[in-house]
Amino acid sequence: MIMPAYARNMARYNRWQNANLIAAANGLSDGERRQDRGAFFGSIFETLNHLLWADALWLHRFSGAPLPVAATPADSRHITADWETYRELRAERDMAILAWAETVTPADLTAEISYFSTTARRKIAQPMGFLVVHMFNHQTHHRGQVHAMLTAAGAPPGDTDLPFLPLGPVAEW
């Protein structure tokens, strides 16, 4: 299905796009980041918190990293209380995703992973490669929501197209 290079490239894309969104959101006030904008998780801040939580959950499933504190997607929107804490944890999580992606082997990607989904309320078992694609797709989906909210708030992010992914290190935010 996929090769380890896919995970590495998408981990780099994830970090690049998180930096992109954070740079745009830095120009907003805390109130503007927290304003309910009608998205599934409400606000820019809550949607970004959900992504931070989901990434921790997938890293737990893929590598045994610690479970996130929130137990359900509904709880995930409040895992950080302030913007600075969010930014610090996002940077750490992105580095953890990059480090994990460097260790992925072809055999890992074909191995089956089983877990209990609190969303589906049942056990799920799928090849890791399929779930890795889902994790990165999930990130892109919710970052798209954040991009739309930022644009509507007058703080449009920069490029998002994968072919524009910088070849060198991704800038810090």
JSON list of C-alpha atoms in Angstrom, two decimals:
[
{"chain": "A", "resi": 1, "resn": "MET", "atom": "CA", "xyz": [0.00, 0.00, 0.00]},
{"chain": "A", "resi": 2, "resn": "ILE", "atom": "CA", "xyz": [2.55, 2.63, 1.13]},
{"chain": "A", "resi": 3, "resn": "MET", "atom": "CA", "xyz": [6.27, 2.68, 1.75]},
{"chain": "A", "resi": 4, "resn": "PRO", "atom": "CA", "xyz": [8.20, 4.22, 4.69]},
{"chain": "A", "resi": 5, "resn": "ALA", "atom": "CA", "xyz": [9.12, 7.22, 2.49]},
{"chain": "A", "resi": 6, "resn": "TYR", "atom": "CA", "xyz": [5.42, 8.15, 2.43]},
{"chain": "A", "resi": 7, "resn": "ALA", "atom": "CA", "xyz": [5.31, 8.36, 6.22]},
{"chain": "A", "resi": 8, "resn": "ARG", "atom": "CA", "xyz": [8.50, 10.44, 6.30]},
{"chain": "A", "resi": 9, "resn": "ASN", "atom": "CA", "xyz": [7.30, 12.85, 3.61]},
{"chain": "A", "resi": 10, "resn": "MET", "atom": "CA", "xyz": [3.88, 13.26, 5.21]},
{"chain": "A", "resi": 11, "resn": "ALA", "atom": "CA", "xyz": [5.46, 13.80, 8.64]},
{"chain": "A", "resi": 12, "resn": "ARG", "atom": "CA", "xyz": [7.49, 16.64, 7.11]},
{"chain": "A", "resi": 13, "resn": "TYR", "atom": "CA", "xyz": [4.33, 17.99, 5.42]},
{"chain": "A", "resi": 14, "resn": "ASN", "atom": "CA", "xyz": [2.48, 17.81, 8.75]},
{"chain": "A", "resi": 15, "resn": "ARG", "atom": "CA", "xyz": [5.14, 19.89, 10.50]},
{"chain": "A", "resi": 16, "resn": "TRP", "atom": "CA", "xyz": [5.31, 22.40, 7.63]},
{"chain": "A", "resi": 17, "resn": "GLN", "atom": "CA", "xyz": [1.56, 22.89, 7.58]},
{"chain": "A", "resi": 18, "resn": "ASN", "atom": "CA", "xyz": [1.24, 23.15, 11.35]},
{"chain": "A", "resi": 19, "resn": "ALA", "atom": "CA", "xyz": [3.90, 25.87, 11.26]},
{"chain": "A", "resi": 20, "resn": "ASN", "atom": "CA", "xyz": [1.95, 27.53, 8.44]},
{"chain": "A", "resi": 21, "resn": "LEU", "atom": "CA", "xyz": [-1.31, 27.58, 10.41]},
{"chain": "A", "resi": 22, "resn": "ILE", "atom": "CA", "xyz": [0.34, 28.65, 13.65]},
{"chain": "A", "resi": 23, "resn": "ALA", "atom": "CA", "xyz": [2.11, 31.54, 11.92]},
{"chain": "A", "resi": 24, "resn": "ALA", "atom": "CA", "xyz": [-1.23, 32.75, 10.58]},
{"chain": "A", "resi": 25, "resn": "ALA", "atom": "CA", "xyz": [-3.04, 32.22, 13.90]},
{"chain": "A", "resi": 26, "resn": "ASN", "atom": "CA", "xyz": [-0.32, 34.10, 15.79]},
{"chain": "A", "resi": 27, "resn": "GLY", "atom": "CA", "xyz": [-1.70, 37.27, 14.18]},
{"chain": "A", "resi": 28, "resn": "LEU", "atom": "CA", "xyz": [-5.10, 36.78, 15.80]},
{"chain": "A", "resi": 29, "resn": "SER", "atom": "CA", "xyz": [-6.11, 37.63, 19.33]},
{"chain": "A", "resi": 30, "resn": "ASP", "atom": "CA", "xyz": [-6.87, 34.83, 21.77]},
{"chain": "A", "resi": 31, "resn": "GLY", "atom": "CA", "xyz": [-10.55, 35.69, 21.50]},
{"chain": "A", "resi": 32, "resn": "GLU", "atom": "CA", "xyz": [-10.43, 35.42, 17.71]},
{"chain": "A", "resi": 33, "resn": "ARG", "atom": "CA", "xyz": [-8.72, 32.00, 17.92]},
{"chain": "A", "resi": 34, "resn": "ARG", "atom": "CA", "xyz": [-11.38, 30.82, 20.39]},
{"chain": "A", "resi": 35, "resn": "GLN", "atom": "CA", "xyz": [-14.40, 32.28, 18.56]},
{"chain": "A", "resi": 36, "resn": "ASP", "atom": "CA", "xyz": [-16.93, 29.63, 17.56]},
{"chain": "A", "resi": 37, "resn": "ARG", "atom": "CA", "xyz": [-16.87, 29.64, 13.78]},
{"chain": "A", "resi": 38, "resn": "GLY", "atom": "CA", "xyz": [-19.31, 26.80, 13.17]},
{"chain": "A", "resi": 39, "resn": "ALA", "atom": "CA", "xyz": [-16.70, 24.12, 12.46]},
{"chain": "A", "resi": 40, "resn": "PHE", "atom": "CA", "xyz": [-17.12, 20.60, 13.84]},
{"chain": "A", "resi": 41, "resn": "PHE", "atom": "CA", "xyz": [-14.91, 21.43, 16.84]},
{"chain": "A", "resi": 42, "resn": "GLY", "atom": "CA", "xyz": [-16.09, 25.05, 17.00]},
{"chain": "A", "resi": 43, "resn": "SER", "atom": "CA", "xyz": [-13.09, 27.31, 16.90]},
{"chain": "A", "resi": 44, "resn": "ILE", "atom": "CA", "xyz": [-9.62, 27.49, 15.42]},
{"chain": "A", "resi": 45, "resn": "PHE", "atom": "CA", "xyz": [-8.10, 26.75, 18.83]},
{"chain": "A", "resi": 46, "resn": "GLU", "atom": "CA", "xyz": [-10.41, 23.82, 19.60]},
{"chain": "A", "resi": 47, "resn": "THR", "atom": "CA", "xyz": [-9.86, 22.26, 16.18]},
{"chain": "A", "resi": 48, "resn": "LEU", "atom": "CA", "xyz": [-6.09, 22.54, 16.56]},
{"chain": "A", "resi": 49, "resn": "ASN", "atom": "CA", "xyz": [-6.37, 20.98, 20.04]},
{"chain": "A", "resi": 50, "resn": "HIS", "atom": "CA", "xyz": [-8.33, 18.09, 18.55]},
{"chain": "A", "resi": 51, "resn": "LEU", "atom": "CA", "xyz": [-5.54, 17.47, 16.04]},
{"chain": "A", "resi": 52, "resn": "LEU", "atom": "CA", "xyz": [-2.92, 17.58, 18.79]},
{"chain": "A", "resi": 53, "resn": "TRP", "atom": "CA", "xyz": [-4.90, 14.96, 20.70]},
{"chain": "A", "resi": 54, "resn": "ALA", "atom": "CA", "xyz": [-5.54, 12.74, 17.67]},
{"chain": "A", "resi": 55, "resn": "ASP", "atom": "CA", "xyz": [-1.86, 12.76, 16.72]},
{"chain": "A", "resi": 56, "resn": "ALA", "atom": "CA", "xyz": [-0.95, 11.64, 20.25]},
{"chain": "A", "resi": 57, "resn": "LEU", "atom": "CA", "xyz": [-3.54, 8.86, 20.02]},
{"chain": "A", "resi": 58, "resn": "TRP", "atom": "CA", "xyz": [-2.16, 7.59, 16.69]},
{"chain": "A", "resi": 59, "resn": "LEU", "atom": "CA", "xyz": [1.42, 7.77, 17.96]},
{"chain": "A", "resi": 60, "resn": "HIS", "atom": "CA", "xyz": [0.31, 5.67, 20.93]},
{"chain": "A", "resi": 61, "resn": "ARG", "atom": "CA", "xyz": [-1.20, 3.09, 18.60]},
{"chain": "A", "resi": 62, "resn": "PHE", "atom": "CA", "xyz": [1.80, 3.06, 16.27]},
{"chain": "A", "resi": 63, "resn": "SER", "atom": "CA", "xyz": [4.67, 3.24, 18.73]},
{"chain": "A", "resi": 64, "resn": "GLY", "atom": "CA", "xyz": [3.45, 2.91, 22.30]},
{"chain": "A", "resi": 65, "resn": "ALA", "atom": "CA", "xyz": [3.91, 6.63, 23.05]},
{"chain": "A", "resi": 66, "resn": "PRO", "atom": "CA", "xyz": [1.89, 7.83, 26.07]},
{"chain": "A", "resi": 67, "resn": "LEU", "atom": "CA", "xyz": [-1.87, 8.06, 25.66]},
{"chain": "A", "resi": 68, "resn": "PRO", "atom": "CA", "xyz": [-3.28, 11.59, 25.51]},
{"chain": "A", "resi": 69, "resn": "VAL", "atom": "CA", "xyz": [-5.17, 12.79, 28.57]},
{"chain": "A", "resi": 70, "resn": "ALA", "atom": "CA", "xyz": [-8.52, 13.33, 26.86]},
{"chain": "A", "resi": 71, "resn": "ALA", "atom": "CA", "xyz": [-10.43, 10.10, 26.36]},
{"chain": "A", "resi": 72, "resn": "THR", "atom": "CA", "xyz": [-12.80, 11.08, 23.54]},
{"chain": "A", "resi": 73, "resn": "PRO", "atom": "CA", "xyz": [-12.85, 13.38, 20.52]},
{"chain": "A", "resi": 74, "resn": "ALA", "atom": "CA", "xyz": [-15.35, 15.63, 22.32]},
{"chain": "A", "resi": 75, "resn": "ASP", "atom": "CA", "xyz": [-12.90, 16.05, 25.22]},
{"chain": "A", "resi": 76, "resn": "SER", "atom": "CA", "xyz": [-10.00, 16.69, 22.85]},
{"chain": "A", "resi": 77, "resn": "ARG", "atom": "CA", "xyz": [-10.89, 20.30, 22.09]},
{"chain": "A", "resi": 78, "resn": "HIS", "atom": "CA", "xyz": [-9.77, 21.37, 25.57]},
{"chain": "A", "resi": 79, "resn": "ILE", "atom": "CA", "xyz": [-6.45, 19.53, 26.02]},
{"chain": "A", "resi": 80, "resn": "THR", "atom": "CA", "xyz": [-4.48, 22.77, 26.22]},
{"chain": "A", "resi": 81, "resn": "ALA", "atom": "CA", "xyz": [-5.69, 25.89, 27.99]},
{"chain": "A", "resi": 82, "resn": "ASP", "atom": "CA", "xyz": [-3.53, 28.55, 26.34]},
{"chain": "A", "resi": 83, "resn": "TRP", "atom": "CA", "xyz": [-1.92, 29.34, 23.01]},
{"chain": "A", "resi": 84, "resn": "GLU", "atom": "CA", "xyz": [1.69, 29.17, 24.20]},
{"chain": "A", "resi": 85, "resn": "THR", "atom": "CA", "xyz": [1.20, 25.72, 25.73]},
{"chain": "A", "resi": 86, "resn": "TYR", "atom": "CA", "xyz": [-0.49, 24.54, 22.54]},
{"chain": "A", "resi": 87, "resn": "ARG", "atom": "CA", "xyz": [2.41, 25.81, 20.41]},
{"chain": "A", "resi": 88, "resn": "GLU", "atom": "CA", "xyz": [4.98, 24.08, 22.63]},
{"chain": "A", "resi": 89, "resn": "LEU", "atom": "CA", "xyz": [3.11, 20.77, 22.62]},
{"chain": "A", "resi": 90, "resn": "ARG", "atom": "CA", "xyz": [2.47, 20.98, 18.87]},
{"chain": "A", "resi": 91, "resn": "ALA", "atom": "CA", "xyz": [6.20, 21.42, 18.22]},
{"chain": "A", "resi": 92, "resn": "GLU", "atom": "CA", "xyz": [6.99, 18.44, 20.48]},
{"chain": "A", "resi": 93, "resn": "ARG", "atom": "CA", "xyz": [4.31, 16.28, 18.84]},
{"chain": "A", "resi": 94, "resn": "ASP", "atom": "CA", "xyz": [5.49, 17.15, 15.34]},
{"chain": "A", "resi": 95, "resn": "MET", "atom": "CA", "xyz": [9.05, 16.19, 16.28]},
{"chain": "A", "resi": 96, "resn": "ALA", "atom": "CA", "xyz": [7.73, 12.91, 17.73]},
{"chain": "A", "resi": 97, "resn": "ILE", "atom": "CA", "xyz": [5.87, 12.18, 14.48]},
{"chain": "A", "resi": 98, "resn": "LEU", "atom": "CA", "xyz": [9.03, 12.92, 12.48]},
{"chain": "A", "resi": 99, "resn": "ALA", "atom": "CA", "xyz": [11.11, 10.67, 14.76]},
{"chain": "A", "resi": 100, "resn": "TRP", "atom": "CA", "xyz": [8.54, 7.87, 14.55]},
{"chain": "A", "resi": 101, "resn": "ALA", "atom": "CA", "xyz": [8.37, 8.14, 10.74]},
{"chain": "A", "resi": 102, "resn": "GLU", "atom": "CA", "xyz": [12.14, 7.66, 10.54]},
{"chain": "A", "resi": 103, "resn": "THR", "atom": "CA", "xyz": [11.78, 4.27, 12.23]},
{"chain": "A", "resi": 104, "resn": "VAL", "atom": "CA", "xyz": [8.95, 2.84, 10.14]},
{"chain": "A", "resi": 105, "resn": "THR", "atom": "CA", "xyz": [9.82, -0.24, 8.07]},
{"chain": "A", "resi": 106, "resn": "PRO", "atom": "CA", "xyz": [7.94, -1.94, 5.23]},
{"chain": "A", "resi": 107, "resn": "ALA", "atom": "CA", "xyz": [7.16, -4.81, 7.62]},
{"chain": "A", "resi": 108, "resn": "ASP", "atom": "CA", "xyz": [5.65, -2.37, 10.15]},
{"chain": "A", "resi": 109, "resn": "LEU", "atom": "CA", "xyz": [3.31, -1.03, 7.50]},
{"chain": "A", "resi": 110, "resn": "THR", "atom": "CA", "xyz": [1.90, -4.46, 6.68]},
{"chain": "A", "resi": 111, "resn": "ALA", "atom": "CA", "xyz": [1.51, -5.52, 10.33]},
{"chain": "A", "resi": 112, "resn": "GLU", "atom": "CA", "xyz": [-2.00, -5.43, 11.73]},
{"chain": "A", "resi": 113, "resn": "ILE", "atom": "CA", "xyz": [-2.82, -3.02, 14.53]},
{"chain": "A", "resi": 114, "resn": "SER", "atom": "CA", "xyz": [-5.78, -3.62, 16.83]},
{"chain": "A", "resi": 115, "resn": "TYR", "atom": "CA", "xyz": [-7.29, -1.00, 19.10]},
{"chain": "A", "resi": 116, "resn": "PHE", "atom": "CA", "xyz": [-10.57, -0.04, 20.71]},
{"chain": "A", "resi": 117, "resn": "SER", "atom": "CA", "xyz": [-12.17, 3.02, 19.12]},
{"chain": "A", "resi": 118, "resn": "THR", "atom": "CA", "xyz": [-14.11, 5.20, 21.55]},
{"chain": "A", "resi": 119, "resn": "THR", "atom": "CA", "xyz": [-15.69, 6.89, 18.53]},
{"chain": "A", "resi": 120, "resn": "ALA", "atom": "CA", "xyz": [-16.93, 3.67, 16.89]},
{"chain": "A", "resi": 121, "resn": "ARG", "atom": "CA", "xyz": [-17.31, 1.92, 20.27]},
{"chain": "A", "resi": 122, "resn": "ARG", "atom": "CA", "xyz": [-15.72, -1.25, 18.94]},
{"chain": "A", "resi": 123, "resn": "LYS", "atom": "CA", "xyz": [-12.42, -2.97, 18.33]},
{"chain": "A", "resi": 124, "resn": "ILE", "atom": "CA", "xyz": [-10.77, -2.15, 15.02]},
{"chain": "A", "resi": 125, "resn": "ALA", "atom": "CA", "xyz": [-7.98, -4.11, 13.32]},
{"chain": "A", "resi": 126, "resn": "GLN", "atom": "CA", "xyz": [-6.28, -2.82, 10.17]},
{"chain": "A", "resi": 127, "resn": "PRO", "atom": "CA", "xyz": [-2.82, -2.90, 8.60]},
{"chain": "A", "resi": 128, "resn": "MET", "atom": "CA", "xyz": [-0.64, -0.12, 9.98]},
{"chain": "A", "resi": 129, "resn": "GLY", "atom": "CA", "xyz": [-0.10, 1.32, 6.49]},
{"chain": "A", "resi": 130, "resn": "PHE", "atom": "CA", "xyz": [-3.83, 1.89, 6.06]},
{"chain": "A", "resi": 131, "resn": "LEU", "atom": "CA", "xyz": [-4.02, 3.58, 9.47]},
{"chain": "A", "resi": 132, "resn": "VAL", "atom": "CA", "xyz": [-0.96, 5.74, 8.73]},
{"chain": "A", "resi": 133, "resn": "VAL", "atom": "CA", "xyz": [-2.70, 7.02, 5.60]},
{"chain": "A", "resi": 134, "resn": "HIS", "atom": "CA", "xyz": [-5.78, 7.75, 7.73]},
{"chain": "A", "resi": 135, "resn": "MET", "atom": "CA", "xyz": [-3.75, 9.68, 10.33]},
{"chain": "A", "resi": 136, "resn": "PHE", "atom": "CA", "xyz": [-2.24, 11.96, 7.70]},
{"chain": "A", "resi": 137, "resn": "ASN", "atom": "CA", "xyz": [-5.59, 12.32, 5.91]},
{"chain": "A", "resi": 138, "resn": "HIS", "atom": "CA", "xyz": [-7.26, 13.24, 9.21]},
{"chain": "A", "resi": 139, "resn": "GLN", "atom": "CA", "xyz": [-4.65, 15.94, 9.79]},
{"chain": "A", "resi": 140, "resn": "THR", "atom": "CA", "xyz": [-5.20, 17.38, 6.31]},
{"chain": "A", "resi": 141, "resn": "HIS", "atom": "CA", "xyz": [-8.98, 17.33, 6.75]},
{"chain": "A", "resi": 142, "resn": "HIS", "atom": "CA", "xyz": [-8.98, 19.32, 9.98]},
{"chain": "A", "resi": 143, "resn": "ARG", "atom": "CA", "xyz": [-6.17, 21.64, 8.90]},
{"chain": "A", "resi": 144, "resn": "GLY", "atom": "CA", "xyz": [-8.38, 22.46, 5.90]},
{"chain": "A", "resi": 145, "resn": "GLN", "atom": "CA", "xyz": [-11.10, 23.51, 8.32]},
{"chain": "A", "resi": 146, "resn": "VAL", "atom": "CA", "xyz": [-8.62, 25.65, 10.24]},
{"chain": "A", "resi": 147, "resn": "HIS", "atom": "CA", "xyz": [-7.34, 27.16, 6.99]},
{"chain": "A", "resi": 148, "resn": "ALA", "atom": "CA", "xyz": [-10.90, 28.19, 6.07]},
{"chain": "A", "resi": 149, "resn": "MET", "atom": "CA", "xyz": [-11.51, 29.68, 9.52]},
{"chain": "A", "resi": 150, "resn": "LEU", "atom": "CA", "xyz": [-8.21, 31.59, 9.44]},
{"chain": "A", "resi": 151, "resn": "THR", "atom": "CA", "xyz": [-8.96, 32.93, 5.96]},
{"chain": "A", "resi": 152, "resn": "ALA", "atom": "CA", "xyz": [-12.43, 34.06, 7.07]},
{"chain": "A", "resi": 153, "resn": "ALA", "atom": "CA", "xyz": [-10.82, 35.76, 10.10]},
{"chain": "A", "resi": 154, "resn": "GLY", "atom": "CA", "xyz": [-8.52, 37.74, 7.81]},
{"chain": "A", "resi": 155, "resn": "ALA", "atom": "CA", "xyz": [-5.37, 35.72, 8.55]},
{"chain": "A", "resi": 156, "resn": "PRO", "atom": "CA", "xyz": [-4.90, 33.49, 5.50]},
{"chain": "A", "resi": 157, "resn": "PRO", "atom": "CA", "xyz": [-2.09, 30.92, 5.77]},
{"chain": "A", "resi": 158, "resn": "GLY", "atom": "CA", "xyz": [0.57, 30.45, 3.12]},
{"chain": "A", "resi": 159, "resn": "ASP", "atom": "CA", "xyz": [0.90, 27.67, 0.53]},
{"chain": "A", "resi": 160, "resn": "THR", "atom": "CA", "xyz": [-0.53, 24.27, 1.35]},
{"chain": "A", "resi": 161, "resn": "ASP", "atom": "CA", "xyz": [0.18, 22.29, -1.81]},
{"chain": "A", "resi": 162, "resn": "LEU", "atom": "CA", "xyz": [2.33, 19.23, -1.26]},
{"chain": "A", "resi": 163, "resn": "PRO", "atom": "CA", "xyz": [4.60, 19.95, -4.26]},
{"chain": "A", "resi": 164, "resn": "PHE", "atom": "CA", "xyz": [5.67, 23.18, -2.49]},
{"chain": "A", "resi": 165, "resn": "LEU", "atom": "CA", "xyz": [6.94, 21.29, 0.57]},
{"chain": "A", "resi": 166, "resn": "PRO", "atom": "CA", "xyz": [10.41, 22.74, 1.29]},
{"chain": "A", "resi": 167, "resn": "LEU", "atom": "CA", "xyz": [13.24, 20.32, 0.66]},
{"chain": "A", "resi": 168, "resn": "GLY", "atom": "CA", "xyz": [15.27, 21.49, 3.67]},
{"chain": "A", "resi": 169, "resn": "PRO", "atom": "CA", "xyz": [14.31, 21.78, 7.33]},
{"chain": "A", "resi": 170, "resn": "VAL", "atom": "CA", "xyz": [10.88, 23.20, 8.08]},
{"chain": "A", "resi": 171, "resn": "ALA", "atom": "CA", "xyz": [10.96, 26.59, 9.79]},
{"chain": "A", "resi": 172, "resn": "GLU", "atom": "CA", "xyz": [9.99, 27.00, 13.42]},
{"chain": "A", "resi": 173, "resn": "TRP", "atom": "CA", "xyz": [7.00, 29.06, 14.37]}
]
